[in-house]
CSV table of C-alpha atoms in Angstrom, one decimal:
chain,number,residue,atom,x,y,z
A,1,UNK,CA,-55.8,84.3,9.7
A,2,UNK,CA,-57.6,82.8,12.5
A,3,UNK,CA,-56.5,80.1,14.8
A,4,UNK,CA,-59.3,78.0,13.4
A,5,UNK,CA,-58.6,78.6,10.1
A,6,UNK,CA,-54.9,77.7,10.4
A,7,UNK,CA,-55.6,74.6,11.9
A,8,UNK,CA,-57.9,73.8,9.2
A,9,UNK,CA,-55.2,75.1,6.5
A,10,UNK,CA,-52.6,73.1,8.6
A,11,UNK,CA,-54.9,69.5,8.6
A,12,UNK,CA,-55.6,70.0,4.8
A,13,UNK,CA,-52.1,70.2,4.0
A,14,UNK,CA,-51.0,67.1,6.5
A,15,UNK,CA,-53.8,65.2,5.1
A,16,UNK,CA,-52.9,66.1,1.4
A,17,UNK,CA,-49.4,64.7,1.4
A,18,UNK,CA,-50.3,61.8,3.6
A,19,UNK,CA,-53.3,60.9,0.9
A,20,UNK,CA,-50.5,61.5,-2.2
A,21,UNK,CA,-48.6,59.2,-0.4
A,22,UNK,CA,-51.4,56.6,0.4
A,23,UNK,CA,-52.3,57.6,-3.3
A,24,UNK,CA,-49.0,56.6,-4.8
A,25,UNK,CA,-49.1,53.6,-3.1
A,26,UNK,CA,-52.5,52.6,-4.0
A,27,UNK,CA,-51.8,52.9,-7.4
A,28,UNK,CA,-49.1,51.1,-7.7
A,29,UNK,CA,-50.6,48.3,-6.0
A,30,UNK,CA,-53.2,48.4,-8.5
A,31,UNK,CA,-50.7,47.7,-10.7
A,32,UNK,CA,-49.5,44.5,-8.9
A,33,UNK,CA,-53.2,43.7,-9.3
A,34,UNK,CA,-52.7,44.4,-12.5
A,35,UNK,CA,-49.5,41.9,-13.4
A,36,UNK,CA,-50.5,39.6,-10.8
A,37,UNK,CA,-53.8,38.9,-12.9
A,38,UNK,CA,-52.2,38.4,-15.8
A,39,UNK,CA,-48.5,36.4,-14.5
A,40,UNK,CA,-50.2,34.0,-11.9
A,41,UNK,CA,-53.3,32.1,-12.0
A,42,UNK,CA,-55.8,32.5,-9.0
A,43,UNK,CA,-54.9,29.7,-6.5
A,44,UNK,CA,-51.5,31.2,-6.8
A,45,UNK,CA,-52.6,34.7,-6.0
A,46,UNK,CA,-54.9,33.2,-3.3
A,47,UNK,CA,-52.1,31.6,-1.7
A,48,UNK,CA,-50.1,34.7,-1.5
A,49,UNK,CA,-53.4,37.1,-0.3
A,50,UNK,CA,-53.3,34.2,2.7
A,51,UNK,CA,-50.0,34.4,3.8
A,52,UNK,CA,-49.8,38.3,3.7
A,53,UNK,CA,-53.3,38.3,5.7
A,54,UNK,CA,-51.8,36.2,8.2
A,55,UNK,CA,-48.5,38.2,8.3
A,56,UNK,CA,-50.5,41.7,8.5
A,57,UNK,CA,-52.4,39.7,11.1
A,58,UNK,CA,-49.1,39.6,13.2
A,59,UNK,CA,-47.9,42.7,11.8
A,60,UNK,CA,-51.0,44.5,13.7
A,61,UNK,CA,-49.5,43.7,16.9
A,62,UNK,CA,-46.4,46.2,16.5
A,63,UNK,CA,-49.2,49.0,16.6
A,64,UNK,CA,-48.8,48.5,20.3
A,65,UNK,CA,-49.2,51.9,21.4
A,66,UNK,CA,-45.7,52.5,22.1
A,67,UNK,CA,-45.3,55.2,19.5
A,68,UNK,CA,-48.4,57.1,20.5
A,69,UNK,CA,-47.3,57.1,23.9
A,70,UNK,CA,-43.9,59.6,22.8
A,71,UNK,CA,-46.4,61.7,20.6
A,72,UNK,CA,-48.6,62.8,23.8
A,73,UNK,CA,-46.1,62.7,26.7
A,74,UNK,CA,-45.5,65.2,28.7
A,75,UNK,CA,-42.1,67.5,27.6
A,76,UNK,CA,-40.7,67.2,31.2
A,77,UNK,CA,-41.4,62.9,30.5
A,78,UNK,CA,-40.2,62.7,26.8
A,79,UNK,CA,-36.5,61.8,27.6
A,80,UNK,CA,-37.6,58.8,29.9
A,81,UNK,CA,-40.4,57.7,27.5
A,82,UNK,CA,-38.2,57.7,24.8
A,83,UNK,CA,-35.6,55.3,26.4
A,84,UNK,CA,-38.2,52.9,27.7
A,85,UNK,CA,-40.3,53.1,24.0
A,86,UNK,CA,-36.5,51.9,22.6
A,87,UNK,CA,-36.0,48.5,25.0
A,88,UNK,CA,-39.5,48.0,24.5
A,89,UNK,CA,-39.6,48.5,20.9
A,90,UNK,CA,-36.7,45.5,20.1
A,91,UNK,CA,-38.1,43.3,23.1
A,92,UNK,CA,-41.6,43.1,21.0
A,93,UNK,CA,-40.4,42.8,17.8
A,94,UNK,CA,-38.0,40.9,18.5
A,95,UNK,CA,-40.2,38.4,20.5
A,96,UNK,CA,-43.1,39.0,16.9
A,97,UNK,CA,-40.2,37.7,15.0
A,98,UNK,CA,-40.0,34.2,17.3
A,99,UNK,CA,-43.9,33.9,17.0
A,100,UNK,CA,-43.8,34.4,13.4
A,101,UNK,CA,-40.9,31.9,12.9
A,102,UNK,CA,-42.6,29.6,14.7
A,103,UNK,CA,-46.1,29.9,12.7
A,104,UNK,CA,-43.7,29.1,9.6
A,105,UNK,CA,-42.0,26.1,11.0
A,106,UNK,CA,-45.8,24.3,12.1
A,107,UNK,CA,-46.8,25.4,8.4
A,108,UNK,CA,-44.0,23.3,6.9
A,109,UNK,CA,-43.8,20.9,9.4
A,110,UNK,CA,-47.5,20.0,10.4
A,111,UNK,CA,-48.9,20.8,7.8
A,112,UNK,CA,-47.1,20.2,4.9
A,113,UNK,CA,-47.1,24.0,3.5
A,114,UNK,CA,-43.7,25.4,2.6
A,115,UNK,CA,-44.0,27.8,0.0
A,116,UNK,CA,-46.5,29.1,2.3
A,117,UNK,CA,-44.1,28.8,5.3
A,118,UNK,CA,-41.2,30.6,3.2
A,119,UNK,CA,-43.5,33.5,2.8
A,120,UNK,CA,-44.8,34.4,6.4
A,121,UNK,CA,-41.5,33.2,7.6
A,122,UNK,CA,-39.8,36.6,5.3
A,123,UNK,CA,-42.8,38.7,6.4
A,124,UNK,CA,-41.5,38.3,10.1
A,125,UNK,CA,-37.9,39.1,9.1
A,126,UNK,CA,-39.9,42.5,8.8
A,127,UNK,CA,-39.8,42.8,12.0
A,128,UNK,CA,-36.1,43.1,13.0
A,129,UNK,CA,-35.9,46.4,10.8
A,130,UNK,CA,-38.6,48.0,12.7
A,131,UNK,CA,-37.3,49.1,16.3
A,132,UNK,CA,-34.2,50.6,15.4
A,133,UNK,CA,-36.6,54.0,13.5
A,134,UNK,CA,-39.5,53.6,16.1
A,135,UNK,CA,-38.3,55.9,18.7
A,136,UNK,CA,-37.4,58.6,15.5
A,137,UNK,CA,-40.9,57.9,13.9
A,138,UNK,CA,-42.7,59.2,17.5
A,139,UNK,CA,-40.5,62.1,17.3
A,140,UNK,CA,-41.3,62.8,14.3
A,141,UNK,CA,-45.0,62.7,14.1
A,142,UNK,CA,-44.8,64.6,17.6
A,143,UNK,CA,-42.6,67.4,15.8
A,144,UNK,CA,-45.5,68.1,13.1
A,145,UNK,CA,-43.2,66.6,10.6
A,146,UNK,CA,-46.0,64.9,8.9
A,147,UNK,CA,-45.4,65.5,5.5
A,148,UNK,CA,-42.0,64.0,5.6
A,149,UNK,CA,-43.0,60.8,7.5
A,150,UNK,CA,-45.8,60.1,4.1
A,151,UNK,CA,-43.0,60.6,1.9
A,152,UNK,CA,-41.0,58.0,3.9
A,153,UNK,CA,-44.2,55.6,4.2
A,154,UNK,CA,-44.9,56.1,0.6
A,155,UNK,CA,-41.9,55.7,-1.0
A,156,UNK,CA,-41.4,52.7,0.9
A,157,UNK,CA,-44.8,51.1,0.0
A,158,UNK,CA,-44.3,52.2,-4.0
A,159,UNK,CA,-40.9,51.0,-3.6
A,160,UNK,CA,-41.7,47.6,-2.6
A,161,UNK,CA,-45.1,47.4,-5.2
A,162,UNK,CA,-42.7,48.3,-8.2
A,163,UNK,CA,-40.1,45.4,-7.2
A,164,UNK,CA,-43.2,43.4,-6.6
A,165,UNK,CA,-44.6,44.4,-10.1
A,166,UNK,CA,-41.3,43.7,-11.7
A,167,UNK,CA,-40.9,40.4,-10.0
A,168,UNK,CA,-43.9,38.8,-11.0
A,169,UNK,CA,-42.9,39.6,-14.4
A,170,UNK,CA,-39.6,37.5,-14.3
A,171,UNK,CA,-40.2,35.2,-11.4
A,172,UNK,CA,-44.0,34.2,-11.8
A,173,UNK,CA,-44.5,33.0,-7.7
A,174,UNK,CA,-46.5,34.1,-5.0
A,175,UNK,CA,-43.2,34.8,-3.9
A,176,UNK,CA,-43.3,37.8,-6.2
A,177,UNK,CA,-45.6,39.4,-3.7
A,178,UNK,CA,-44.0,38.7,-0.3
A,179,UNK,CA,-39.8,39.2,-0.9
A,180,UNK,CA,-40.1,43.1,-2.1
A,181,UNK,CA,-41.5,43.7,1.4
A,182,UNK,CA,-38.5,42.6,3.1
A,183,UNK,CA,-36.0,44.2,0.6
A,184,UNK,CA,-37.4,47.7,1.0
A,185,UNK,CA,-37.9,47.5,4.6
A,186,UNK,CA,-34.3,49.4,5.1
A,187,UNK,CA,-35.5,52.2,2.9
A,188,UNK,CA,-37.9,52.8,5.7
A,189,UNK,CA,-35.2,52.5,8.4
A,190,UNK,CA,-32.6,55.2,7.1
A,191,UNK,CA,-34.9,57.4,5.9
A,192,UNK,CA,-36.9,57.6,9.7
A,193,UNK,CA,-33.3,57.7,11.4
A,194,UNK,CA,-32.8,61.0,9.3
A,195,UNK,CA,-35.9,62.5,9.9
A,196,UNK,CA,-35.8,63.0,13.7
A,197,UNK,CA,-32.2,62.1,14.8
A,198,UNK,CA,-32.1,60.1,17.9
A,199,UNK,CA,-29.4,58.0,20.4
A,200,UNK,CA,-30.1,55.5,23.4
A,201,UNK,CA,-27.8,57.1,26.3
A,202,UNK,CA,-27.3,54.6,28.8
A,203,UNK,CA,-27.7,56.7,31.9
A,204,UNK,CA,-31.0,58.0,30.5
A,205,UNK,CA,-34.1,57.6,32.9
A,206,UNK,CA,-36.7,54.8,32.2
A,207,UNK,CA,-40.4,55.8,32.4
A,208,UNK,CA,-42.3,53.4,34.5
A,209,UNK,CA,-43.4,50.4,31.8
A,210,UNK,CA,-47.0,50.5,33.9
A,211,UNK,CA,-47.7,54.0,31.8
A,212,UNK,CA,-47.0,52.1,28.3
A,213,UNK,CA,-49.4,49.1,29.6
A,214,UNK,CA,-52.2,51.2,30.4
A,215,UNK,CA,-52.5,53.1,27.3
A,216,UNK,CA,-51.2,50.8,24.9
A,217,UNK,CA,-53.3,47.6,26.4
A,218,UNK,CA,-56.2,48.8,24.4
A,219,UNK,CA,-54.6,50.4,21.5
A,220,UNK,CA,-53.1,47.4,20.6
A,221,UNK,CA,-56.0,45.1,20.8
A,222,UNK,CA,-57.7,48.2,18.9
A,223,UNK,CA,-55.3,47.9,16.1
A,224,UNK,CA,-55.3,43.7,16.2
A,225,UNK,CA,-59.2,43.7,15.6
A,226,UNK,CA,-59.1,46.4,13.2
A,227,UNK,CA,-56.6,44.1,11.1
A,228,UNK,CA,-58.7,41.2,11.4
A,229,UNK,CA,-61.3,43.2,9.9
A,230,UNK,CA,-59.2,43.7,6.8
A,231,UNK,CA,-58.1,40.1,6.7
A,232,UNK,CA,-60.4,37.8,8.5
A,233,UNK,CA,-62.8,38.2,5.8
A,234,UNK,CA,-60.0,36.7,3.2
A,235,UNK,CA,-59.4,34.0,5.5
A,236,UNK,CA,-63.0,33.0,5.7
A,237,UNK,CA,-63.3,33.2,1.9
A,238,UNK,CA,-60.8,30.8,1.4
A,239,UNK,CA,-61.5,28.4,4.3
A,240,UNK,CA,-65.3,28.2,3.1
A,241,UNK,CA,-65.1,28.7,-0.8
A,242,UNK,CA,-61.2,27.6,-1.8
A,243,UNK,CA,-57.9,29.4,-3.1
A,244,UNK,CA,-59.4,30.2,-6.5
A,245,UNK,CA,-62.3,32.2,-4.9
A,246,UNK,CA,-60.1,33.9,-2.4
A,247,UNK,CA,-58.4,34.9,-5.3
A,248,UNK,CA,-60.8,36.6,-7.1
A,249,UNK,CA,-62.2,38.3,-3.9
A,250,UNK,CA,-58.5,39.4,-3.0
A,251,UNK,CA,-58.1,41.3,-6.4
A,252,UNK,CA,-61.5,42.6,-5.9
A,253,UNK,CA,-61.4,43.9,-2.5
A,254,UNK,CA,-58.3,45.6,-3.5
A,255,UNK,CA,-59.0,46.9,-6.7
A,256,UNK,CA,-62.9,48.2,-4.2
A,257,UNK,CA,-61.7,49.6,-0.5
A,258,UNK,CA,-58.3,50.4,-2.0
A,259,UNK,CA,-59.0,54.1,-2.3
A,260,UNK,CA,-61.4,53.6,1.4
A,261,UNK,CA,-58.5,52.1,3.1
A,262,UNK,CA,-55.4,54.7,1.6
A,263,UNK,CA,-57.8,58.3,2.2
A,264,UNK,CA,-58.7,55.8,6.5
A,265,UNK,CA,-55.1,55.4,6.7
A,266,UNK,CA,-54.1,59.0,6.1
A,267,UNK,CA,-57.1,60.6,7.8
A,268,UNK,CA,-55.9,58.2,10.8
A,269,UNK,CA,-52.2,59.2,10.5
A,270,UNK,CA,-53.1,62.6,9.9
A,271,UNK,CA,-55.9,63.7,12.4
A,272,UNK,CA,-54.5,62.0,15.9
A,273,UNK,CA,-51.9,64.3,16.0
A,274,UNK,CA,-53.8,67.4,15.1
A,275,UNK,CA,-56.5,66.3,18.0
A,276,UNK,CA,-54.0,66.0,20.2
A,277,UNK,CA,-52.6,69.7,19.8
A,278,UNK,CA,-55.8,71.5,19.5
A,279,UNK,CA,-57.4,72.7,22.8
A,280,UNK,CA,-61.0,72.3,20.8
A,281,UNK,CA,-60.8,68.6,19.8
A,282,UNK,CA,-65.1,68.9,19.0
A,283,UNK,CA,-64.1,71.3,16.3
A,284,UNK,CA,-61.0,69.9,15.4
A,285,UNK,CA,-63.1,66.6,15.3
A,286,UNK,CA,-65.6,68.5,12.5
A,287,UNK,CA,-63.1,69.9,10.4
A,288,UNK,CA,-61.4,66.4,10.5
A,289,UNK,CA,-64.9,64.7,9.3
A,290,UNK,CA,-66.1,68.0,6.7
A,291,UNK,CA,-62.8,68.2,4.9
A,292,UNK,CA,-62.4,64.2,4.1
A,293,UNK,CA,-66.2,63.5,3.6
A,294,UNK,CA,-65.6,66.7,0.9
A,295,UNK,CA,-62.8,64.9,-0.7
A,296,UNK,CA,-64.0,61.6,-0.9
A,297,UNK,CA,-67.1,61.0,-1.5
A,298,UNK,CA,-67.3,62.7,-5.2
A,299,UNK,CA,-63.9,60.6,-6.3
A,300,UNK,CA,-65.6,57.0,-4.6
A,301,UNK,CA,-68.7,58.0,-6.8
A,302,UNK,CA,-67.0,58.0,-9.8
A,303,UNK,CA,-64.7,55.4,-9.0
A,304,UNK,CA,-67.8,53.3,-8.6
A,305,UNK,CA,-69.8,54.8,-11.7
A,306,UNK,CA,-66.8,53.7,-13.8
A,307,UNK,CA,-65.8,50.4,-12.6
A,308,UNK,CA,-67.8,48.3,-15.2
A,309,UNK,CA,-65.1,50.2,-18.1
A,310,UNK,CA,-61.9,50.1,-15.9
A,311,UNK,CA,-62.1,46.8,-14.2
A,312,UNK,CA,-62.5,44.8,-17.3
A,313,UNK,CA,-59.4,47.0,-18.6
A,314,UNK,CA,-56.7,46.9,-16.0
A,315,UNK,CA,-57.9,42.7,-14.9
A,316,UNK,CA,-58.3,41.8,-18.2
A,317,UNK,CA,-61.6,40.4,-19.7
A,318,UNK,CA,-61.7,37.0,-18.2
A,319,UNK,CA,-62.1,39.7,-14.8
A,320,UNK,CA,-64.8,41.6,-15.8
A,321,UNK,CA,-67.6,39.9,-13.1
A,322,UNK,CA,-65.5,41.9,-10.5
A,323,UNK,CA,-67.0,45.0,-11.9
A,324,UNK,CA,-69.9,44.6,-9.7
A,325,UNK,CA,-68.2,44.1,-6.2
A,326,UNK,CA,-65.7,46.6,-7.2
A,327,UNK,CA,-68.5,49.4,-7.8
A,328,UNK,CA,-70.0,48.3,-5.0
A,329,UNK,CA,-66.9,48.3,-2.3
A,330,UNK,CA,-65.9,51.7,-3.4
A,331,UNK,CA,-68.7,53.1,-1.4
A,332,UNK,CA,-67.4,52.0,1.7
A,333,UNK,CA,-64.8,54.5,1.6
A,334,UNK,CA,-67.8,57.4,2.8
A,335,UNK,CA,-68.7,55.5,6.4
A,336,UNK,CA,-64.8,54.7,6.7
A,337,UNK,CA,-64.1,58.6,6.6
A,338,UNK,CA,-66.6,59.2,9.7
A,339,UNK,CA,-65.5,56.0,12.1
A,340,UNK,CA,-61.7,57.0,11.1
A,341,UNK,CA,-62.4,60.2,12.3
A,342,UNK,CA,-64.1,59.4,15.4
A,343,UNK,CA,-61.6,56.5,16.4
A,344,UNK,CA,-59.0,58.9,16.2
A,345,UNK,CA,-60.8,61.5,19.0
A,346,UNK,CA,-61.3,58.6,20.9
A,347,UNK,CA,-57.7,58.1,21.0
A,348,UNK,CA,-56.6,61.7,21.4
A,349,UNK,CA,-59.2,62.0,24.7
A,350,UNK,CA,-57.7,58.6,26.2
A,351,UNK,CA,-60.5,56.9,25.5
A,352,UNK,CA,-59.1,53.9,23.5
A,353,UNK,CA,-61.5,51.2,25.4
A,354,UNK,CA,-63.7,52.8,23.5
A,355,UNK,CA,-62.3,52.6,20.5
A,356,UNK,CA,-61.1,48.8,20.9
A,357,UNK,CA,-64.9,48.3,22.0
A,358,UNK,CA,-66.3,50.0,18.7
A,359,UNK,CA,-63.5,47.9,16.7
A,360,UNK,CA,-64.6,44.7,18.3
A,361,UNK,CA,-68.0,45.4,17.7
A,362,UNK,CA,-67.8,46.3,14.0
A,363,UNK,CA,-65.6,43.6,12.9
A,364,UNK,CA,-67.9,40.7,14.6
A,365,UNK,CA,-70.4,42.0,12.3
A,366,UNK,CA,-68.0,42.0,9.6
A,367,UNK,CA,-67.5,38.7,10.1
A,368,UNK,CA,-71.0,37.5,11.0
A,369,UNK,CA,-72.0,39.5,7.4
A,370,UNK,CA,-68.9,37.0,5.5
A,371,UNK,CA,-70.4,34.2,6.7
A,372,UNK,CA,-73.9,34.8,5.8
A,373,UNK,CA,-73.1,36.2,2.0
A,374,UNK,CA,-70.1,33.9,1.1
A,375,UNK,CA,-71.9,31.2,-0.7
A,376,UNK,CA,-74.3,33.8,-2.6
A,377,UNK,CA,-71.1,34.9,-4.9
A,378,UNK,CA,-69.2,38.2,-4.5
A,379,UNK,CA,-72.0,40.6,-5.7
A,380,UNK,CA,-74.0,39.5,-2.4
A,381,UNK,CA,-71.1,39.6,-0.2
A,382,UNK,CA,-70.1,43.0,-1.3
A,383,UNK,CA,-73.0,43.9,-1.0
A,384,UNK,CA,-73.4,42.9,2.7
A,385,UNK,CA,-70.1,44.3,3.6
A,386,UNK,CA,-71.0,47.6,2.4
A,387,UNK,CA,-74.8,47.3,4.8
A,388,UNK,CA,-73.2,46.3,7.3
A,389,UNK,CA,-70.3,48.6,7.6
A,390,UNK,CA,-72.3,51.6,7.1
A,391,UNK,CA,-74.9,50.5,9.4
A,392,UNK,CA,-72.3,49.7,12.1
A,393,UNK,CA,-70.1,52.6,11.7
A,394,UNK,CA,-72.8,55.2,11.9
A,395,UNK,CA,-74.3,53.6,15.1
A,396,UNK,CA,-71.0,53.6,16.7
A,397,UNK,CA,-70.0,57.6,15.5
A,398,UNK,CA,-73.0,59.1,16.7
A,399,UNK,CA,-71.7,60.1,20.4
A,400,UNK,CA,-68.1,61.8,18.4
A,401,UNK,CA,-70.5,63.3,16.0
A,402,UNK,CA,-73.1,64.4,18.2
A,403,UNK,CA,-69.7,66.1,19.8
A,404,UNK,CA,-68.4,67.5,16.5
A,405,UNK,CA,-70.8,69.0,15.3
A,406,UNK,CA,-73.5,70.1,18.5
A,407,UNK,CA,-75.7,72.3,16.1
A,408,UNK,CA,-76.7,69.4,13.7
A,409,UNK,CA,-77.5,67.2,16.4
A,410,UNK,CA,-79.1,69.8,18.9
A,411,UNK,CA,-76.8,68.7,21.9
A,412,UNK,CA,-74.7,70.5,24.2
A,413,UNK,CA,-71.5,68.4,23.6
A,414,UNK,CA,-70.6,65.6,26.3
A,415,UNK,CA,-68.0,63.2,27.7
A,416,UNK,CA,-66.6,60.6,25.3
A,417,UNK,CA,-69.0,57.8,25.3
């Protein structure tokens, strides 16, 4: 078998069990959709799609970097990264944790909010879980053991969706959506710890913190923007149109881009790594791009050709207006594949000002596109979002493409941006 060929076999297999996993996860938050529709009425479920938008909001900022930084260092380096990833790993969550408790305390206290300020105050808690399997997660993901780190992820996520599921069943509160995240967040922990076994030594080198700054600077403003393009949106909905409309666009975004988002996050997970090995990243770029526009786009066109029978089905029958935006969202999930795909080389060939540049760029007209639909009613705003995200993403994919895939485009291949 040829090199090529291996790394194509070895990509399709990653990227299977990390979209199973995003799969399994998906669907069982379909069915929290599901229960949620029928257990809680929609200013209830609008309250809870608020506070977890601002808590993912927060939540963005622990994709700092840090992790990245152990998956390309240098073997001679990885000791020294590793102990200074650790310190900085429990100073910044740690530190997330504060800011979060404080956002929960001037919800209650200034305005008035505290079923609200309960809920973001146990998404933080989130937080103090996290640096103690951060160090073993790089490892991992640096030691090709992709498969096993989905299976973590996903059984985590399905975990916390089934509890949430059950929940809402017996306890009928936004609550219901917010506490499983905090009870399954130790599942995550052991199982990381066991996957890549790692100890702090206390007369272990530091590497320099400068290293972290530089390339983590613009991941992390990469992955804060890209989270405001998922939630923003939600926050503008119910700031312009009230709780029962963000409601009805939360369960219809989710029910749309869930499939977009789960095959974006497992491309994502999937392909940085693989970039990063490969001494061809153009090719490995095109295989990247071939094989998840091949298994995509026939699933999001029957997803969308079906919607007005299964929406109506899982939501019930007072739902069955969501049809349209549904149908219409799942498209998104075909430009997704190509700006995943070429955020990810970005990263891989240092470029990540880039990236956070592209990101920037794409959610402003995200945003700008919310604004403008929002008071025509969600067919229009779906609508828009779909334009404009597949006008945007395009646009900004054409220099990774144009790399990728040289033939197509007629172009010797170039220099990142």
């Amino acid at each position: 078998m040829s090199s090529s060929n291996f790394n194509s076999s070895r990509l399709f297999g990653h990227l299977m069990a990390y979209g199973a996993s995003e799969a399994a996860t998906k669907l069982s938050r379909l069915g929290v959709v599901i229960v949620v529709a029928r257990s809680l009425d929609l200013a209830e479920v609008g309250l809870a799609a608020a506070a977890l938008a601002m808590g993912d909001l927060l939540k963005s900022l622990t994709e700092n970097g840090v992790t990245q930084r152990i998956v390309v260092a240098p073997d001679h380096e990885l000791d020294a990264v590793c102990h200074r990833a650790h310190r900085l790993n429990w100073l910044w969550c740690a530190g997330l944790f504060a800011v979060q408790a404080a956002l929960a305390a001037g919800l209650w206290l200034g305005f008035g909010k505290p079923l609200l300020a309960v809920m973001v105050l146990l998404l933080g808690a989130e937080y103090l879980f996290m640096p103690g399997g951060l160090v073993q997660c790089g490892l991992a993901l640096r030691q090709g053991k992709l498969s096993r780190t989905a299976a973590i992820a996903g059984t985590q996520s399905v975990s916390a969706n089934v509890l949430a599921m059950l929940l809402a069943v017996l306890w009928p509160t936004p609550l219901a959506l917010v506490v499983p995240r905090l009870l399954t967040a130790p599942i995550w922990l052991v199982m990381m710890r066991r996957l890549a076994p790692w100890r702090r030594r206390a007369s272990a080198p530091l590497a320099p913190t400068a290293t972290f700054l530089r390339y983590g600077g613009p991941v992390l403003g990469t992955e804060v923007i890209r989270t405001m393009r998922l939630h923003a949106d939600k926050l503008l909905v119910g700031a312009l149109l009230g709780p029962e409309a963000l409601g009805a666009y939360f369960m219809a975004f989710n029910a749309g881009l869930s499939l977009a988002s789960s095959f974006s996050t497992a491309l994502a997970a999937v392909l940085f790594p693989h970039l990063c090995a490969s001494q061809d990243r153009g090719e490995a770029l095109g295989q990247g791009v071939r094989l998840s526009l091949g298994l995509i786009t026939p699933v999001v066109i029957l997803q969308s050709l079906f919607a007005p029978w299964y929406v109506p089905l899982l939501l019930g029958p007072q739902h069955a207006a969501l049809a349209e935006p549904v149908a219409i969202l799942c498209l998104v999930a075909i430009p997704t594949m190509i700006w995943t795909a070429t955020a990810g080389w970005m990263r891989a060939t240092g470029s990540t000002l880039h990236e956070l540049r592209g990101t920037l760029i794409l959610t402003l007209a995200l945003m700008v596109s919310t604004l403008i639909c929002a008071p025509y009613g969600l067919g229009r705003l779906a609508w828009g979002y779909l334009a404009t995200a597949t006008f945007t993403m395009f646009v900004l994919s054409l220099p990774a493409m144009k790399h990728a895939f040289p033939r197509i485009f007629k172009t010797e291949p170039t220099a990142c941006l």
